[in-house]
PDB file of C-alpha atoms in Angstrom:
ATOM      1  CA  UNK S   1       4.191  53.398  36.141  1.00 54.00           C
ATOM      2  CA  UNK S   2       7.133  52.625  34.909  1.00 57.00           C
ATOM      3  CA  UNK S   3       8.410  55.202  33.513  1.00 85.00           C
ATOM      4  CA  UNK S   4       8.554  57.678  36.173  1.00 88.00           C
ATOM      5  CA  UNK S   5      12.256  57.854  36.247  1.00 90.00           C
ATOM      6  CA  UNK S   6      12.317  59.236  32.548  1.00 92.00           C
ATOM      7  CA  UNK S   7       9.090  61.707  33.224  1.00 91.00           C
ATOM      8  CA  UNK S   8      11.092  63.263  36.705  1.00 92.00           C
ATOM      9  CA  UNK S   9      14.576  63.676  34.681  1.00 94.00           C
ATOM     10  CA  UNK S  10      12.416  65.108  31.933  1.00 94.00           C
ATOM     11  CA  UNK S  11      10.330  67.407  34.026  1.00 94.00           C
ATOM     12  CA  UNK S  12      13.171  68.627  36.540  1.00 94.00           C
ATOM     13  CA  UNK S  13      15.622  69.153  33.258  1.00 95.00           C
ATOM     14  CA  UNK S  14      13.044  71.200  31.733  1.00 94.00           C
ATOM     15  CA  UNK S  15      12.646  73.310  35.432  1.00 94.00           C
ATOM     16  CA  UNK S  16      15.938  73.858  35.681  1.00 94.00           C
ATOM     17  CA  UNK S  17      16.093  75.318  31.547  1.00 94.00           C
ATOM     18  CA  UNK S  18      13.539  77.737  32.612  1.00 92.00           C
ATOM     19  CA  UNK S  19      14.441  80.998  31.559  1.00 92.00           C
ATOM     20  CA  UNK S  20      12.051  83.223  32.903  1.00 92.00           C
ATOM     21  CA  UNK S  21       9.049  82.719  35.369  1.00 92.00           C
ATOM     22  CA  UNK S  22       6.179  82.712  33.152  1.00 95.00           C
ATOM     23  CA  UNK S  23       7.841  79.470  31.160  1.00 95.00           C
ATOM     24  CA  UNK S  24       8.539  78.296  34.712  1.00 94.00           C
ATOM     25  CA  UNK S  25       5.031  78.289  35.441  1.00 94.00           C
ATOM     26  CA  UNK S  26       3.818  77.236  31.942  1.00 95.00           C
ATOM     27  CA  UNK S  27       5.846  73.973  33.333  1.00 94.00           C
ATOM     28  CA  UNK S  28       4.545  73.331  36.696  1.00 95.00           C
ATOM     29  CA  UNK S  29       1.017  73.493  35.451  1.00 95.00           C
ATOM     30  CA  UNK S  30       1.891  71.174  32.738  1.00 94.00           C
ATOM     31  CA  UNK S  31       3.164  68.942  35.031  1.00 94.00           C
ATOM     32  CA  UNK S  32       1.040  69.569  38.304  1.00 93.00           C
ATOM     33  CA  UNK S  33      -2.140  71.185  36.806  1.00 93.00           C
ATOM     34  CA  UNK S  34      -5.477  69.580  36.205  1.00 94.00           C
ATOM     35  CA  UNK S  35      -4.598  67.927  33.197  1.00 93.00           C
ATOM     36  CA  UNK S  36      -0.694  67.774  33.734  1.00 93.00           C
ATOM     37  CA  UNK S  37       1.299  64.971  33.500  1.00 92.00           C
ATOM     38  CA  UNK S  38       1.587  63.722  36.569  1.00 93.00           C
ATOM     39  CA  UNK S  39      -2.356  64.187  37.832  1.00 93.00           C
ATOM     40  CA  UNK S  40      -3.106  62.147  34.804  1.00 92.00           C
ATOM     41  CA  UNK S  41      -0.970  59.472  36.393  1.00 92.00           C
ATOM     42  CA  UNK S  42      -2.329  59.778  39.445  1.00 92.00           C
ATOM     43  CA  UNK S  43      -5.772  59.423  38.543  1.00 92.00           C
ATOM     44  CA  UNK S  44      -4.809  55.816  37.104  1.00 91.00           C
ATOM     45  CA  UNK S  45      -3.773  54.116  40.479  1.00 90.00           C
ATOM     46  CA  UNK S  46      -7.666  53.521  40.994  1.00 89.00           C
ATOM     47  CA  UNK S  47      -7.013  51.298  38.403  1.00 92.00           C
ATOM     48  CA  UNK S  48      -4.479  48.985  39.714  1.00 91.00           C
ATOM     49  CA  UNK S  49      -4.473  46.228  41.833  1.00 92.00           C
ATOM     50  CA  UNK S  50      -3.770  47.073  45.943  1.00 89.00           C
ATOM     51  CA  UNK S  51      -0.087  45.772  46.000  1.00 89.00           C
ATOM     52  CA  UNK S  52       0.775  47.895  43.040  1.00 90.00           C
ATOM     53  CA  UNK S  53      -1.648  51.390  43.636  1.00 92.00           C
ATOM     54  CA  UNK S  54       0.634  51.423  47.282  1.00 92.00           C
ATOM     55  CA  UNK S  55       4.039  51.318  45.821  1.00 91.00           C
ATOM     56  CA  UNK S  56       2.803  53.348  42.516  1.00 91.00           C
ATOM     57  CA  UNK S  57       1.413  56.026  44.874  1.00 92.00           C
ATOM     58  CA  UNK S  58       4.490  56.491  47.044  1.00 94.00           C
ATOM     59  CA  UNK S  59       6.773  56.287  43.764  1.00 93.00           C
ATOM     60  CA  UNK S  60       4.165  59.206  42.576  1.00 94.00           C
ATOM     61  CA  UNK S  61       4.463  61.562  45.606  1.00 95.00           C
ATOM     62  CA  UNK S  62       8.150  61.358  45.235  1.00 95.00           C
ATOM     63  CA  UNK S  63       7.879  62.607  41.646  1.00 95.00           C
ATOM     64  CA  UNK S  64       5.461  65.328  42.703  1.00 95.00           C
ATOM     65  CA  UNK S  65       7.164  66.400  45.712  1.00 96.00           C
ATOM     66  CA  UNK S  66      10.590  66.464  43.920  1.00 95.00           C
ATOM     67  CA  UNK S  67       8.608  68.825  40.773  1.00 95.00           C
ATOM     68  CA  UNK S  68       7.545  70.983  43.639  1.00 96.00           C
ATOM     69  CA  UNK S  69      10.508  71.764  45.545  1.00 96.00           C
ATOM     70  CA  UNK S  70      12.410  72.364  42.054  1.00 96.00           C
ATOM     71  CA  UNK S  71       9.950  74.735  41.194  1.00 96.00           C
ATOM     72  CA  UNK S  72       9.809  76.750  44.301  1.00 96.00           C
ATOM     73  CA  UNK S  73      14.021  76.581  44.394  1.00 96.00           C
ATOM     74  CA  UNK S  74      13.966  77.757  40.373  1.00 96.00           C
ATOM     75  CA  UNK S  75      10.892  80.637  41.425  1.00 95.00           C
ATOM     76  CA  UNK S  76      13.570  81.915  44.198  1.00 96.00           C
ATOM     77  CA  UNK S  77      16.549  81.850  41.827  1.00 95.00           C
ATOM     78  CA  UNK S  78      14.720  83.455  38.830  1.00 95.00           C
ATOM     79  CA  UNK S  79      13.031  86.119  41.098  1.00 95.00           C
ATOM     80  CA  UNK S  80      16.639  86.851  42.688  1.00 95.00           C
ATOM     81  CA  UNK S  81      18.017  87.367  38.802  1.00 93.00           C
ATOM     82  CA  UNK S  82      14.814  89.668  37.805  1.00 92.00           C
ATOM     83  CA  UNK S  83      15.133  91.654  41.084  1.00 92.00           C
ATOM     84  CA  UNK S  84      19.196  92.218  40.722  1.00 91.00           C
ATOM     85  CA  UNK S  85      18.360  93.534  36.901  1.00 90.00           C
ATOM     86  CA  UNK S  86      16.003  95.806  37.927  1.00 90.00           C
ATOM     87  CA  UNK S  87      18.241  96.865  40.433  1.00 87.00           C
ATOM     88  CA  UNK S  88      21.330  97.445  37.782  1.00 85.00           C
ATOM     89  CA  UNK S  89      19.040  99.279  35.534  1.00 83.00           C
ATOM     90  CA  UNK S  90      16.994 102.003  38.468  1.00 80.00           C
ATOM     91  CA  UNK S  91      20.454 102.276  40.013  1.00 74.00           C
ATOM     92  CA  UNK S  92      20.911 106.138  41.387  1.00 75.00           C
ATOM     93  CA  UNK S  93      24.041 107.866  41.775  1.00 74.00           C
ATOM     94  CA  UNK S  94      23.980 109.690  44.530  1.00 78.00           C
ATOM     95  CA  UNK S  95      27.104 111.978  43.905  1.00 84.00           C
ATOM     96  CA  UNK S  96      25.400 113.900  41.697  1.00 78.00           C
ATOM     97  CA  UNK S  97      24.324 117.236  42.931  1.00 83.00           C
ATOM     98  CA  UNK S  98      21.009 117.676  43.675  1.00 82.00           C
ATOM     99  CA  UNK S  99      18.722 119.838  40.911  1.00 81.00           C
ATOM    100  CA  UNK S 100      16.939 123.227  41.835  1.00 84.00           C
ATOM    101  CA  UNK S 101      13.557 123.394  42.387  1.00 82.00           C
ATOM    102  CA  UNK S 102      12.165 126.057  40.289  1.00 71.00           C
TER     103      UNK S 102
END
């Protein structure tokens, strides 16, 4: 477990590099999905002795709660940029005359 430190920088650089929501996602479930990252980890603190699965576990929730919340804060920011370019491009201008119905 010691090398959490390395695996959050890692994981939130790579979250914050997303450029678009499907990589985004391809992300989160590699790090939060059944066979991500850190549920592999998690599934090895039955494995350790009490003293260590305690601090290991809190040290792991950290991680997962930090992946989490940059995720969500990245989804909002990429979903913002994706909704203002749609916006640009389906923009209307309204000073044009309006056509006859025929």
């Amino acid at each position: 477990m010691e090398n959490l430190q390395d695996l959050q920088e890692k994981l939130l650089a790579g979250i914050r590099s997303a450029a678009g929501l499907k990589e985004l996602d391809e992300l989160r479930v590699a790090a939060l999905g059944k066979k991500g990252s850190i549920t592999e980890k998690m599934k090895t603190l039955g494995t350790l002795p009490p003293e260590e699965k305690i601090a290991a576990g809190k040290a792991l929730n950290l991680l997962k709660s930090a992946v989490e919340n940059a995720v969500e804060s990245r989804k909002s920011e990429l979903e913002t940029i994706e909704l203002n370019r749609r916006l640009v491009g389906e923009s209307i201008d309204v000073t044009l005359p309006v056509r006859p119905e025929t």
